Amino acid sequence: MAKPVASQQSAPHVPVLLAEVLAALAPLDGATIVDGTFGAGGYSRALLEAGASVIGIDRDPNVRAFADVLKAEFPSRFRFVPGAFAELDELAAGPVDGVVLDIGVSSMQLDEPGRGFSFLREGPLDMRMGGEGDTAADLVNSLEEAELANLLFAYGEERKSRRIAHSIVAARAAQPIATTAELARLIEGAIGRKPGDMHPATRSFQALRIAVNDEFGQLVEGLFAAERLLTEGGRLAVVSFHSLEDRIVKRFFDPEKGAPTQSRHLPQAVVEASRWTSVPRAVKPSAIETGRNPRSRSAILRSGQRSAAPARSVNYAGLGVPRFRGAA
Ligand SMILES: C[S@@+](CC[C@H](N)C(=O)[O-])C[C@H]1O[C@@H](n2cnc3c(N)ncnc32)[C@H](O)[C@@H]1O
């Protein structure tokens, strides 16, 4: 993997909705906050400068150089723990006052051709944030046609998924698909490209990245881990980048939204105490922010404050988590 540039001044990732995230976390002097998606440390730095202690977590080993810079500047208030945020309660070990998750890929990951995240940059079809497990090439070259189509549809909302899957299966019969550019060309050939529309490979690349990194599973597990970890009154802020993730976050904070309507012929359902209070409306970036940082365009922030009610067991039901295995 490529080495990152270790200067915060030249950090290539511009933090999204930074002021809004800080307002949602309201970090008091002396508070401890978990930054579960450390990246280039943009949120962590702002929280440290506001007087909080920060535990930075990231599963990408390439962020270490950014963490080292913060460690040198704030030796007693910052520590970095490598790992996946699904286990953030075990990694943080101890009650905390805030958790922030900024889901998705960083600019460093997207811009580095060797990571294979971008259809605009020729590179190996990898897409693993943590460098472990199956690559995107493994999935593309091994899934059955129907399963591949279901994956592109469920995780990428790609309506032309069957046509794309068919082309992939035909192409890989001759030779495995190895690079981002090969796959992008194949998709463009399968479904065409209209001038002015987004690149035809956008949705398929999103779907593959989500599957390779189990992003929905990580999100669900991470939300429940934060629920277990936060003290009463503690705050959770989550920035997501597409509607499939946002639906999960929204329903997690307000389970009533995902619940089926109760039949009037059944006994009254028991109303459980809410684990989250002060859940404001979703916050989106201003026109000024999207003008300055086009990558912030689809960002959406949701937050809430932990009540005294005991944490729930992890439960995927009602969160609207897309599935592709065993899907119709
Ligand atoms: C959008 S960037 C975060 C940028 C950061 N807020 C900043 O200001 O620099 C997302 C980061 O989260 C990491 N990440 C994504 N999913 C993760 C997971 N499940 N566990 C730990 N880190 C994860 C990625 O490796 C990436 O570095």
CSV table of C-alpha atoms and ligand atoms in Angstrom, one decimal:
chain,number,residue,atom,x,y,z
A,1,MET,CA,0.0,0.0,0.0
A,2,ALA,CA,1.2,3.6,-0.7
A,3,LYS,CA,2.6,5.6,2.1
A,4,PRO,CA,0.4,8.7,3.1
A,5,VAL,CA,1.8,12.2,3.5
A,6,ALA,CA,2.1,12.7,7.2
A,7,SER,CA,1.4,16.5,7.5
A,8,GLN,CA,-1.9,17.6,8.8
A,9,GLN,CA,-1.5,20.9,6.9
A,10,SER,CA,-1.4,19.0,3.6
A,11,ALA,CA,-4.0,16.3,4.7
A,12,PRO,CA,-5.6,15.4,1.5
A,13,HIS,CA,-9.0,14.7,3.1
A,14,VAL,CA,-11.2,17.7,3.8
A,15,PRO,CA,-13.4,16.9,6.8
A,16,VAL,CA,-17.1,17.0,5.9
A,17,LEU,CA,-19.8,18.9,8.0
A,18,LEU,CA,-17.1,19.6,10.6
A,19,ALA,CA,-18.8,22.5,12.4
A,20,GLU,CA,-22.1,20.5,12.4
A,21,VAL,CA,-20.4,17.4,13.8
A,22,LEU,CA,-18.7,19.4,16.6
A,23,ALA,CA,-22.1,21.0,17.4
A,24,ALA,CA,-23.7,17.6,17.6
A,25,LEU,CA,-21.0,16.2,19.9
A,26,ALA,CA,-20.7,19.3,22.0
A,27,PRO,CA,-17.3,18.2,23.3
A,28,LEU,CA,-16.9,19.6,26.8
A,29,ASP,CA,-13.5,20.2,28.2
A,30,GLY,CA,-12.3,16.9,29.6
A,31,ALA,CA,-14.8,14.8,27.6
A,32,THR,CA,-13.6,11.6,25.9
A,33,ILE,CA,-14.7,11.0,22.3
A,34,VAL,CA,-14.2,8.0,20.1
A,35,ASP,CA,-13.5,9.0,16.4
A,36,GLY,CA,-14.3,5.6,14.9
A,37,THR,CA,-13.3,6.6,11.3
A,38,PHE,CA,-10.0,8.5,12.0
A,39,GLY,CA,-9.0,8.9,8.3
A,40,ALA,CA,-6.6,11.9,8.1
A,41,GLY,CA,-7.7,13.0,11.6
A,42,GLY,CA,-9.8,16.1,10.7
A,43,TYR,CA,-12.5,15.5,13.3
A,44,SER,CA,-10.0,14.2,15.9
A,45,ARG,CA,-7.9,17.4,15.5
A,46,ALA,CA,-10.9,19.7,15.9
A,47,LEU,CA,-12.1,17.7,19.0
A,48,LEU,CA,-8.6,17.9,20.6
A,49,GLU,CA,-8.4,21.6,19.9
A,50,ALA,CA,-11.8,21.9,21.6
A,51,GLY,CA,-10.2,20.4,24.8
A,52,ALA,CA,-11.5,16.8,24.5
A,53,SER,CA,-9.5,13.6,24.7
A,54,VAL,CA,-9.8,11.4,21.6
A,55,ILE,CA,-9.5,7.7,20.8
A,56,GLY,CA,-9.0,7.4,17.1
A,57,ILE,CA,-9.9,4.1,15.4
A,58,ASP,CA,-9.4,3.1,11.8
A,59,ARG,CA,-9.0,-0.2,10.0
A,60,ASP,CA,-6.7,1.2,7.3
A,61,PRO,CA,-3.1,0.9,8.4
A,62,ASN,CA,-2.1,3.7,6.0
A,63,VAL,CA,-3.6,6.4,8.4
A,64,ARG,CA,-0.9,5.7,11.0
A,65,ALA,CA,1.2,8.6,9.8
A,66,PHE,CA,-1.6,11.0,10.4
A,67,ALA,CA,-2.2,9.5,13.9
A,68,ASP,CA,1.5,9.9,14.7
A,69,VAL,CA,1.3,13.7,14.0
A,70,LEU,CA,-1.6,14.1,16.5
A,71,LYS,CA,0.1,11.9,19.0
A,72,ALA,CA,3.2,14.1,18.9
A,73,GLU,CA,1.0,17.3,19.4
A,74,PHE,CA,-1.4,15.9,22.0
A,75,PRO,CA,0.5,13.1,23.8
A,76,SER,CA,-1.7,12.9,26.8
A,77,ARG,CA,-5.1,13.3,25.2
A,78,PHE,CA,-4.8,11.3,22.0
A,79,ARG,CA,-4.4,7.6,21.2
A,80,PHE,CA,-4.8,5.6,18.1
A,81,VAL,CA,-6.2,2.1,18.1
A,82,PRO,CA,-6.1,0.2,14.8
A,83,GLY,CA,-9.3,-1.9,14.1
A,84,ALA,CA,-12.8,-1.9,12.8
A,85,PHE,CA,-15.5,0.3,14.4
A,86,ALA,CA,-17.8,-2.7,14.7
A,87,GLU,CA,-15.8,-3.4,17.8
A,88,LEU,CA,-15.4,0.1,19.0
A,89,ASP,CA,-16.6,-0.6,22.5
A,90,GLU,CA,-13.9,-3.3,23.0
A,91,LEU,CA,-11.3,-1.1,21.3
A,92,ALA,CA,-12.1,2.0,23.4
A,93,ALA,CA,-12.4,0.0,26.6
A,94,GLY,CA,-14.2,2.3,29.1
A,95,PRO,CA,-17.2,4.6,29.1
A,96,VAL,CA,-17.0,7.6,26.7
A,97,ASP,CA,-19.0,10.9,26.2
A,98,GLY,CA,-19.1,10.9,22.4
A,99,VAL,CA,-18.7,8.7,19.3
A,100,VAL,CA,-18.4,10.0,15.8
A,101,LEU,CA,-18.5,7.9,12.6
A,102,ASP,CA,-17.8,9.3,9.2
A,103,ILE,CA,-18.7,6.4,7.0
A,104,GLY,CA,-17.2,5.6,3.7
A,105,VAL,CA,-13.9,6.1,1.9
A,106,SER,CA,-11.4,8.9,2.4
A,107,SER,CA,-10.0,11.0,-0.3
A,108,MET,CA,-6.6,9.3,0.3
A,109,GLN,CA,-8.2,5.9,-0.5
A,110,LEU,CA,-10.1,7.1,-3.5
A,111,ASP,CA,-7.2,9.0,-5.0
A,112,GLU,CA,-4.6,6.3,-4.7
A,113,PRO,CA,-4.8,4.1,-7.8
A,114,GLY,CA,-3.1,1.2,-6.1
A,115,ARG,CA,-6.1,0.8,-3.7
A,116,GLY,CA,-8.5,0.1,-6.6
A,117,PHE,CA,-11.5,2.2,-5.3
A,118,SER,CA,-11.9,4.5,-8.3
A,119,PHE,CA,-13.1,3.7,-11.8
A,120,LEU,CA,-11.3,6.9,-12.9
A,121,ARG,CA,-7.8,5.5,-12.0
A,122,GLU,CA,-6.3,2.4,-13.5
A,123,GLY,CA,-5.3,0.1,-10.7
A,124,PRO,CA,-5.8,-3.4,-9.3
A,125,LEU,CA,-9.4,-4.2,-8.5
A,126,ASP,CA,-8.8,-4.4,-4.8
A,127,MET,CA,-11.0,-2.0,-2.7
A,128,ARG,CA,-10.1,-3.4,0.7
A,129,MET,CA,-9.8,-0.7,3.4
A,130,GLY,CA,-8.0,-3.0,5.8
A,131,GLY,CA,-6.0,-5.0,3.3
A,132,GLU,CA,-7.6,-8.3,4.5
A,133,GLY,CA,-10.2,-10.7,3.0
A,134,ASP,CA,-11.6,-10.9,-0.5
A,135,THR,CA,-10.9,-8.2,-3.0
A,136,ALA,CA,-13.4,-6.8,-5.5
A,137,ALA,CA,-11.6,-8.8,-8.2
A,138,ASP,CA,-12.3,-12.0,-6.1
A,139,LEU,CA,-16.0,-11.2,-6.0
A,140,VAL,CA,-16.3,-10.2,-9.7
A,141,ASN,CA,-14.5,-13.3,-10.8
A,142,SER,CA,-16.2,-15.8,-8.6
A,143,LEU,CA,-19.9,-14.9,-7.8
A,144,GLU,CA,-22.5,-16.6,-9.9
A,145,GLU,CA,-24.2,-14.3,-12.4
A,146,ALA,CA,-27.5,-14.0,-10.5
A,147,GLU,CA,-25.7,-13.3,-7.2
A,148,LEU,CA,-23.5,-10.7,-8.9
A,149,ALA,CA,-26.6,-9.0,-10.3
A,150,ASN,CA,-28.3,-9.1,-6.9
A,151,LEU,CA,-25.2,-7.5,-5.3
A,152,LEU,CA,-25.1,-4.6,-7.8
A,153,PHE,CA,-28.8,-4.1,-7.4
A,154,ALA,CA,-29.0,-4.3,-3.6
A,155,TYR,CA,-25.8,-2.5,-2.7
A,156,GLY,CA,-25.6,-0.1,-5.6
A,157,GLU,CA,-29.2,0.4,-6.6
A,158,GLU,CA,-28.0,-0.3,-10.2
A,159,ARG,CA,-31.2,-1.0,-12.2
A,160,LYS,CA,-29.2,-2.4,-15.1
A,161,SER,CA,-27.5,-5.0,-12.9
A,162,ARG,CA,-28.5,-8.0,-14.9
A,163,ARG,CA,-27.0,-6.7,-18.1
A,164,ILE,CA,-23.8,-5.8,-16.3
A,165,ALA,CA,-23.5,-9.2,-14.5
A,166,HIS,CA,-24.1,-10.9,-17.9
A,167,SER,CA,-21.2,-9.0,-19.5
A,168,ILE,CA,-18.9,-9.6,-16.6
A,169,VAL,CA,-19.6,-13.4,-16.7
A,170,ALA,CA,-19.0,-13.5,-20.4
A,171,ALA,CA,-15.8,-11.5,-20.2
A,172,ARG,CA,-14.3,-13.4,-17.3
A,173,ALA,CA,-14.8,-16.7,-19.2
A,174,ALA,CA,-11.9,-15.6,-21.4
A,175,GLN,CA,-9.7,-14.1,-18.7
A,176,PRO,CA,-10.2,-12.9,-15.1
A,177,ILE,CA,-11.0,-9.2,-14.7
A,178,ALA,CA,-8.0,-7.7,-12.9
A,179,THR,CA,-8.2,-3.9,-13.0
A,180,THR,CA,-10.5,-1.0,-12.3
A,181,ALA,CA,-10.2,0.3,-15.8
A,182,GLU,CA,-11.1,-3.1,-17.3
A,183,LEU,CA,-14.2,-3.3,-15.2
A,184,ALA,CA,-15.2,0.3,-15.9
A,185,ARG,CA,-14.9,-0.3,-19.6
A,186,LEU,CA,-16.9,-3.5,-19.5
A,187,ILE,CA,-19.7,-1.8,-17.6
A,188,GLU,CA,-19.7,1.1,-20.0
A,189,GLY,CA,-19.9,-1.3,-22.9
A,190,ALA,CA,-22.8,-3.2,-21.3
A,191,ILE,CA,-25.0,-0.2,-20.4
A,192,GLY,CA,-23.7,2.7,-22.5
A,193,ARG,CA,-23.0,6.2,-21.3
A,194,LYS,CA,-25.1,9.3,-21.8
A,195,PRO,CA,-23.4,12.7,-22.0
A,196,GLY,CA,-24.0,14.6,-18.7
A,197,ASP,CA,-24.9,11.5,-16.7
A,198,MET,CA,-22.7,10.1,-14.0
A,199,HIS,CA,-20.2,7.5,-15.0
A,200,PRO,CA,-22.0,4.2,-15.7
A,201,ALA,CA,-19.7,2.3,-13.3
A,202,THR,CA,-20.5,4.6,-10.3
A,203,ARG,CA,-23.2,2.4,-8.8
A,204,SER,CA,-21.4,-0.9,-9.5
A,205,PHE,CA,-18.2,0.3,-7.9
A,206,GLN,CA,-20.1,1.5,-4.8
A,207,ALA,CA,-21.8,-1.9,-4.5
A,208,LEU,CA,-18.5,-3.8,-4.8
A,209,ARG,CA,-16.8,-1.6,-2.2
A,210,ILE,CA,-19.7,-2.0,0.3
A,211,ALA,CA,-19.5,-5.8,-0.1
A,212,VAL,CA,-15.7,-6.1,0.1
A,213,ASN,CA,-15.7,-4.1,3.3
A,214,ASP,CA,-19.0,-5.4,4.7
A,215,GLU,CA,-19.9,-1.8,5.2
A,216,PHE,CA,-23.6,-2.4,6.2
A,217,GLY,CA,-22.6,-5.0,8.8
A,218,GLN,CA,-19.9,-2.7,10.2
A,219,LEU,CA,-22.4,0.2,10.4
A,220,VAL,CA,-25.1,-1.8,12.2
A,221,GLU,CA,-22.5,-3.4,14.6
A,222,GLY,CA,-20.8,0.0,15.2
A,223,LEU,CA,-24.1,1.7,16.0
A,224,PHE,CA,-25.0,-0.9,18.6
A,225,ALA,CA,-21.4,-0.8,20.0
A,226,ALA,CA,-21.7,2.9,20.5
A,227,GLU,CA,-25.1,2.4,22.2
A,228,ARG,CA,-23.3,0.0,24.7
A,229,LEU,CA,-20.3,2.3,25.2
A,230,LEU,CA,-21.8,5.7,25.7
A,231,THR,CA,-22.6,7.1,29.1
A,232,GLU,CA,-26.0,8.5,29.8
A,233,GLY,CA,-26.2,11.9,28.1
A,234,GLY,CA,-23.3,10.9,25.7
A,235,ARG,CA,-23.7,11.8,22.1
A,236,LEU,CA,-23.4,9.8,18.8
A,237,ALA,CA,-22.9,11.6,15.5
A,238,VAL,CA,-22.9,9.7,12.2
A,239,VAL,CA,-22.1,11.1,8.7
A,240,SER,CA,-23.2,8.9,5.9
A,241,PHE,CA,-23.0,9.3,2.1
A,242,HIS,CA,-25.9,7.5,0.5
A,243,SER,CA,-29.5,6.7,1.2
A,244,LEU,CA,-29.0,3.0,2.0
A,245,GLU,CA,-26.7,3.9,4.9
A,246,ASP,CA,-28.8,6.8,6.0
A,247,ARG,CA,-31.9,4.7,6.2
A,248,ILE,CA,-30.0,2.3,8.6
A,249,VAL,CA,-28.9,5.3,10.8
A,250,LYS,CA,-32.3,6.9,10.8
A,251,ARG,CA,-34.1,3.7,11.9
A,252,PHE,CA,-31.5,2.9,14.5
A,253,PHE,CA,-32.1,6.2,16.2
A,254,ASP,CA,-35.9,5.9,15.8
A,255,PRO,CA,-36.9,2.2,15.6
A,256,GLU,CA,-40.6,3.1,15.4
A,257,LYS,CA,-39.8,4.3,11.8
A,258,GLY,CA,-38.8,0.8,10.7
A,259,ALA,CA,-41.5,-1.0,12.6
A,260,PRO,CA,-44.4,-2.6,10.8
A,261,THR,CA,-47.8,-1.0,11.6
A,262,GLN,CA,-49.5,-2.8,14.5
A,263,SER,CA,-52.8,-4.5,13.7
A,264,ARG,CA,-55.7,-3.1,15.7
A,265,HIS,CA,-56.8,-6.7,16.3
A,266,LEU,CA,-53.7,-7.6,18.2
A,267,PRO,CA,-53.0,-6.7,21.8
A,268,GLN,CA,-51.2,-3.3,22.3
A,269,ALA,CA,-47.4,-3.7,21.7
A,270,VAL,CA,-45.2,-3.0,24.7
A,271,VAL,CA,-43.6,0.4,24.1
A,272,GLU,CA,-39.9,0.2,25.0
A,273,ALA,CA,-38.0,3.1,26.6
A,274,SER,CA,-36.1,5.0,23.9
A,275,ARG,CA,-32.3,4.6,24.0
A,276,TRP,CA,-31.9,7.9,22.2
A,277,THR,CA,-33.2,11.4,23.0
A,278,SER,CA,-32.6,14.7,21.3
A,279,VAL,CA,-32.5,13.3,17.8
A,280,PRO,CA,-32.6,16.3,15.5
A,281,ARG,CA,-33.6,16.3,11.8
A,282,ALA,CA,-30.9,15.2,9.4
A,283,VAL,CA,-28.3,17.9,8.6
A,284,LYS,CA,-26.9,18.4,5.1
A,285,PRO,CA,-23.9,20.5,4.0
A,286,SER,CA,-24.5,24.1,3.0
A,287,ALA,CA,-24.1,25.3,-0.6
A,288,ILE,CA,-20.8,27.0,0.5
A,289,GLU,CA,-19.5,23.6,1.7
A,290,THR,CA,-20.5,21.7,-1.4
A,291,GLY,CA,-19.0,24.5,-3.6
A,292,ARG,CA,-15.7,24.2,-1.7
A,293,ASN,CA,-15.7,20.4,-1.4
A,294,PRO,CA,-17.8,18.6,-4.1
A,295,ARG,CA,-17.2,15.3,-2.2
A,296,SER,CA,-19.4,16.6,0.6
A,297,ARG,CA,-22.4,16.8,-1.8
A,298,SER,CA,-24.2,13.6,-0.6
A,299,ALA,CA,-23.2,13.8,3.1
A,300,ILE,CA,-25.9,13.6,5.7
A,301,LEU,CA,-25.5,13.9,9.5
A,302,ARG,CA,-27.7,12.3,12.1
A,303,SER,CA,-27.1,12.4,15.8
A,304,GLY,CA,-28.6,11.6,19.2
A,305,GLN,CA,-28.0,11.6,22.9
A,306,ARG,CA,-27.9,8.4,24.9
A,307,SER,CA,-30.7,8.0,27.5
A,308,ALA,CA,-30.4,5.9,30.7
A,309,ALA,CA,-32.3,2.9,29.1
A,310,PRO,CA,-30.1,-0.2,28.9
A,311,ALA,CA,-28.5,-0.9,25.6
A,312,ARG,CA,-30.3,-3.2,23.1
A,313,SER,CA,-28.9,-6.5,21.8
A,314,VAL,CA,-27.7,-6.2,18.2
A,315,ASN,CA,-30.8,-6.5,15.9
A,316,TYR,CA,-30.7,-6.1,12.2
A,317,ALA,CA,-34.5,-6.4,11.9
A,318,GLY,CA,-36.3,-3.2,11.0
A,319,LEU,CA,-33.1,-1.3,10.0
A,320,GLY,CA,-33.7,-1.9,6.3
A,321,VAL,CA,-30.2,-3.4,5.7
A,322,PRO,CA,-30.0,-4.5,2.0
A,323,ARG,CA,-29.1,-8.2,1.4
A,324,PHE,CA,-27.9,-9.8,-1.8
A,325,ARG,CA,-27.3,-13.4,-0.8
A,326,GLY,CA,-30.6,-15.3,-0.9
A,327,ALA,CA,-32.3,-12.2,-2.3
A,328,ALA,CA,-35.0,-12.7,-5.0
B,1,LIG,C1,-14.4,9.4,5.2
B,1,LIG,S1,-13.0,8.9,6.0
B,1,LIG,C2,-12.9,9.7,7.5
B,1,LIG,C3,-12.3,11.1,7.4
B,1,LIG,C4,-12.1,11.8,8.8
B,1,LIG,N1,-13.3,12.1,9.4
B,1,LIG,C5,-11.2,13.0,8.6
B,1,LIG,O1,-11.7,14.1,8.9
B,1,LIG,O2,-10.1,12.9,8.1
B,1,LIG,C6,-13.4,7.3,6.5
B,1,LIG,C7,-12.3,6.5,7.2
B,1,LIG,O3,-12.9,5.5,7.9
B,1,LIG,C8,-12.2,4.3,7.8
B,1,LIG,N2,-13.2,3.2,7.9
B,1,LIG,C9,-14.3,2.9,7.1
B,1,LIG,N3,-15.0,1.9,7.6
B,1,LIG,C10,-14.3,1.5,8.8
B,1,LIG,C11,-14.6,0.6,9.8
B,1,LIG,N4,-15.6,-0.3,9.6
B,1,LIG,N5,-13.8,0.5,10.8
B,1,LIG,C12,-12.8,1.4,11.0
B,1,LIG,N6,-12.4,2.3,10.1
B,1,LIG,C13,-13.2,2.4,9.0
B,1,LIG,C14,-11.6,4.4,6.4
B,1,LIG,O4,-10.5,3.5,6.4
B,1,LIG,C15,-11.3,5.8,6.3
B,1,LIG,O5,-10.0,6.1,6.7
